[in-house]
Amino acid sequence: MTRRPLDVRALAWCAVQSARNGAPWVCAVFVAGSGLVVVAATREGALKDALRREAVRAQRARRLHPADAGAAEAAVALAGWCCDAWAATAGGEHGASCRYRLPKGNGA
């Protein structure tokens, strides 16, 4: 157990000493303080677990899903197109403004 500024063991020891020395109202204060420390530690543990779960969910959401793999493959194919005419004709022709268009000449 790690040491906290208000350790439960220290508060419990103070409560016992107060009860032994005839100060029941001080004992009650120390018992209530011990209860608050236990509740706070439990709550912090639950919050830490919730944050860990959310981090795992966010990490899983960032991964590439199979449905996104098709979209990624299409994006790679689109990036390889030099012009829309080339894509529409399956690589048969290039558009007028395409840099890969060869001028049509009479020579063979």
PDB file of C-alpha atoms in Angstrom:
ATOM      1  CA  MET A   1       0.000   0.000   0.000  1.00  0.00           C
ATOM      2  CA  THR A   2       1.415   3.371  -0.954  1.00  0.00           C
ATOM      3  CA  ARG A   3       1.718   6.129   1.603  1.00  0.00           C
ATOM      4  CA  ARG A   4      -0.849   8.910   1.244  1.00  0.00           C
ATOM      5  CA  PRO A   5      -0.861  12.234   3.135  1.00  0.00           C
ATOM      6  CA  LEU A   6      -3.857  11.032   5.155  1.00  0.00           C
ATOM      7  CA  ASP A   7      -3.194   7.344   5.473  1.00  0.00           C
ATOM      8  CA  VAL A   8      -6.108   5.276   6.740  1.00  0.00           C
ATOM      9  CA  ARG A   9      -3.872   3.435   9.196  1.00  0.00           C
ATOM     10  CA  ALA A  10      -2.768   6.703  10.801  1.00  0.00           C
ATOM     11  CA  LEU A  11      -6.358   7.914  11.114  1.00  0.00           C
ATOM     12  CA  ALA A  12      -7.425   4.575  12.596  1.00  0.00           C
ATOM     13  CA  TRP A  13      -4.563   4.721  15.104  1.00  0.00           C
ATOM     14  CA  CYS A  14      -5.632   8.254  16.107  1.00  0.00           C
ATOM     15  CA  ALA A  15      -9.229   7.066  16.484  1.00  0.00           C
ATOM     16  CA  VAL A  16      -8.167   4.219  18.778  1.00  0.00           C
ATOM     17  CA  GLN A  17      -5.972   6.510  20.876  1.00  0.00           C
ATOM     18  CA  SER A  18      -8.788   9.055  21.164  1.00  0.00           C
ATOM     19  CA  ALA A  19     -11.210   6.358  22.320  1.00  0.00           C
ATOM     20  CA  ARG A  20      -8.701   5.066  24.899  1.00  0.00           C
ATOM     21  CA  ASN A  21      -8.126   8.569  26.296  1.00  0.00           C
ATOM     22  CA  GLY A  22     -11.803   9.407  26.727  1.00  0.00           C
ATOM     23  CA  ALA A  23     -12.494  11.642  23.699  1.00  0.00           C
ATOM     24  CA  PRO A  24     -15.347   9.894  21.856  1.00  0.00           C
ATOM     25  CA  TRP A  25     -16.205  12.901  19.670  1.00  0.00           C
ATOM     26  CA  VAL A  26     -12.591  13.078  18.411  1.00  0.00           C
ATOM     27  CA  CYS A  27     -12.693   9.327  17.801  1.00  0.00           C
ATOM     28  CA  ALA A  28     -15.838   9.807  15.702  1.00  0.00           C
ATOM     29  CA  VAL A  29     -14.106  12.512  13.650  1.00  0.00           C
ATOM     30  CA  PHE A  30     -11.147  10.219  12.939  1.00  0.00           C
ATOM     31  CA  VAL A  31     -13.455   7.324  12.016  1.00  0.00           C
ATOM     32  CA  ALA A  32     -15.376   9.597   9.617  1.00  0.00           C
ATOM     33  CA  GLY A  33     -12.075  10.791   8.104  1.00  0.00           C
ATOM     34  CA  SER A  34     -10.971   7.201   7.618  1.00  0.00           C
ATOM     35  CA  GLY A  35     -14.241   6.460   5.850  1.00  0.00           C
ATOM     36  CA  LEU A  36     -13.774   9.439   3.538  1.00  0.00           C
ATOM     37  CA  VAL A  37     -10.258   8.309   2.630  1.00  0.00           C
ATOM     38  CA  VAL A  38     -11.507   4.795   1.831  1.00  0.00           C
ATOM     39  CA  VAL A  39     -14.348   6.170  -0.334  1.00  0.00           C
ATOM     40  CA  ALA A  40     -11.967   8.522  -2.169  1.00  0.00           C
ATOM     41  CA  ALA A  41      -9.439   5.751  -2.853  1.00  0.00           C
ATOM     42  CA  THR A  42     -12.194   3.471  -4.162  1.00  0.00           C
ATOM     43  CA  ARG A  43     -13.540   6.229  -6.399  1.00  0.00           C
ATOM     44  CA  GLU A  44     -10.088   7.030  -7.785  1.00  0.00           C
ATOM     45  CA  GLY A  45      -9.547   3.340  -8.574  1.00  0.00           C
ATOM     46  CA  ALA A  46     -12.855   3.212 -10.438  1.00  0.00           C
ATOM     47  CA  LEU A  47     -11.981   6.378 -12.368  1.00  0.00           C
ATOM     48  CA  LYS A  48      -8.580   4.961 -13.304  1.00  0.00           C
ATOM     49  CA  ASP A  49     -10.246   1.805 -14.636  1.00  0.00           C
ATOM     50  CA  ALA A  50     -12.771   3.871 -16.623  1.00  0.00           C
ATOM     51  CA  LEU A  51     -10.005   5.969 -18.166  1.00  0.00           C
ATOM     52  CA  ARG A  52      -8.081   2.834 -19.085  1.00  0.00           C
ATOM     53  CA  ARG A  53     -11.195   1.357 -20.746  1.00  0.00           C
ATOM     54  CA  GLU A  54     -11.771   4.558 -22.734  1.00  0.00           C
ATOM     55  CA  ALA A  55      -8.143   4.598 -23.869  1.00  0.00           C
ATOM     56  CA  VAL A  56      -8.462   1.014 -25.122  1.00  0.00           C
ATOM     57  CA  ARG A  57     -11.706   1.887 -26.960  1.00  0.00           C
ATOM     58  CA  ALA A  58     -10.092   4.913 -28.598  1.00  0.00           C
ATOM     59  CA  GLN A  59      -7.096   2.833 -29.657  1.00  0.00           C
ATOM     60  CA  ARG A  60      -9.371   0.187 -31.188  1.00  0.00           C
ATOM     61  CA  ALA A  61     -11.388   2.853 -33.006  1.00  0.00           C
ATOM     62  CA  ARG A  62      -8.205   4.206 -34.611  1.00  0.00           C
ATOM     63  CA  ARG A  63      -7.282   0.847 -36.092  1.00  0.00           C
ATOM     64  CA  LEU A  64      -8.135   0.153 -39.726  1.00  0.00           C
ATOM     65  CA  HIS A  65     -11.374  -1.840 -39.953  1.00  0.00           C
ATOM     66  CA  PRO A  66     -12.028  -4.309 -42.816  1.00  0.00           C
ATOM     67  CA  ALA A  67     -14.687  -1.965 -44.233  1.00  0.00           C
ATOM     68  CA  ASP A  68     -12.105   0.822 -44.291  1.00  0.00           C
ATOM     69  CA  ALA A  69      -9.581  -1.408 -46.061  1.00  0.00           C
ATOM     70  CA  GLY A  70     -11.660  -1.256 -49.255  1.00  0.00           C
ATOM     71  CA  ALA A  71     -11.838   2.520 -49.029  1.00  0.00           C
ATOM     72  CA  ALA A  72      -8.073   2.674 -48.509  1.00  0.00           C
ATOM     73  CA  GLU A  73      -7.503   0.434 -51.537  1.00  0.00           C
ATOM     74  CA  ALA A  74      -9.759   2.670 -53.647  1.00  0.00           C
ATOM     75  CA  ALA A  75      -7.868   5.760 -52.451  1.00  0.00           C
ATOM     76  CA  VAL A  76      -4.565   4.189 -53.512  1.00  0.00           C
ATOM     77  CA  ALA A  77      -6.039   3.363 -56.932  1.00  0.00           C
ATOM     78  CA  LEU A  78      -7.362   6.918 -57.308  1.00  0.00           C
ATOM     79  CA  ALA A  79      -3.954   8.306 -56.427  1.00  0.00           C
ATOM     80  CA  GLY A  80      -2.446   6.312 -59.309  1.00  0.00           C
ATOM     81  CA  TRP A  81      -4.762   7.835 -61.919  1.00  0.00           C
ATOM     82  CA  CYS A  82      -3.197  10.485 -64.035  1.00  0.00           C
ATOM     83  CA  CYS A  83      -6.503  11.853 -65.370  1.00  0.00           C
ATOM     84  CA  ASP A  84     -10.236  11.112 -65.334  1.00  0.00           C
ATOM     85  CA  ALA A  85     -10.316  10.056 -68.985  1.00  0.00           C
ATOM     86  CA  TRP A  86      -7.632   7.473 -68.326  1.00  0.00           C
ATOM     87  CA  ALA A  87      -9.694   6.048 -65.446  1.00  0.00           C
ATOM     88  CA  ALA A  88     -12.934   6.063 -67.465  1.00  0.00           C
ATOM     89  CA  THR A  89     -11.362   4.220 -70.411  1.00  0.00           C
ATOM     90  CA  ALA A  90      -9.399   1.797 -68.211  1.00  0.00           C
ATOM     91  CA  GLY A  91      -6.063   3.194 -69.371  1.00  0.00           C
ATOM     92  CA  GLY A  92      -6.939   3.425 -73.067  1.00  0.00           C
ATOM     93  CA  GLU A  93      -6.938   7.190 -73.527  1.00  0.00           C
ATOM     94  CA  HIS A  94      -5.699  10.266 -71.740  1.00  0.00           C
ATOM     95  CA  GLY A  95      -7.410  13.613 -71.316  1.00  0.00           C
ATOM     96  CA  ALA A  96      -6.419  16.704 -73.324  1.00  0.00           C
ATOM     97  CA  SER A  97      -4.675  18.267 -70.327  1.00  0.00           C
ATOM     98  CA  CYS A  98      -2.964  15.055 -69.151  1.00  0.00           C
ATOM     99  CA  ARG A  99       0.813  15.184 -69.053  1.00  0.00           C
ATOM    100  CA  TYR A 100       1.051  11.560 -70.170  1.00  0.00           C
ATOM    101  CA  ARG A 101      -0.970  12.112 -73.361  1.00  0.00           C
ATOM    102  CA  LEU A 102       1.103  11.444 -76.424  1.00  0.00           C
ATOM    103  CA  PRO A 103       0.524  13.615 -79.446  1.00  0.00           C
ATOM    104  CA  LYS A 104      -1.078  11.668 -82.259  1.00  0.00           C
ATOM    105  CA  GLY A 105       1.207  11.684 -85.193  1.00  0.00           C
ATOM    106  CA  ASN A 106       1.197  10.115 -88.646  1.00  0.00           C
ATOM    107  CA  GLY A 107       4.278   8.017 -87.927  1.00  0.00           C
ATOM    108  CA  ALA A 108       4.045   4.488 -86.794  1.00  0.00           C
TER     109      ALA A 108
END
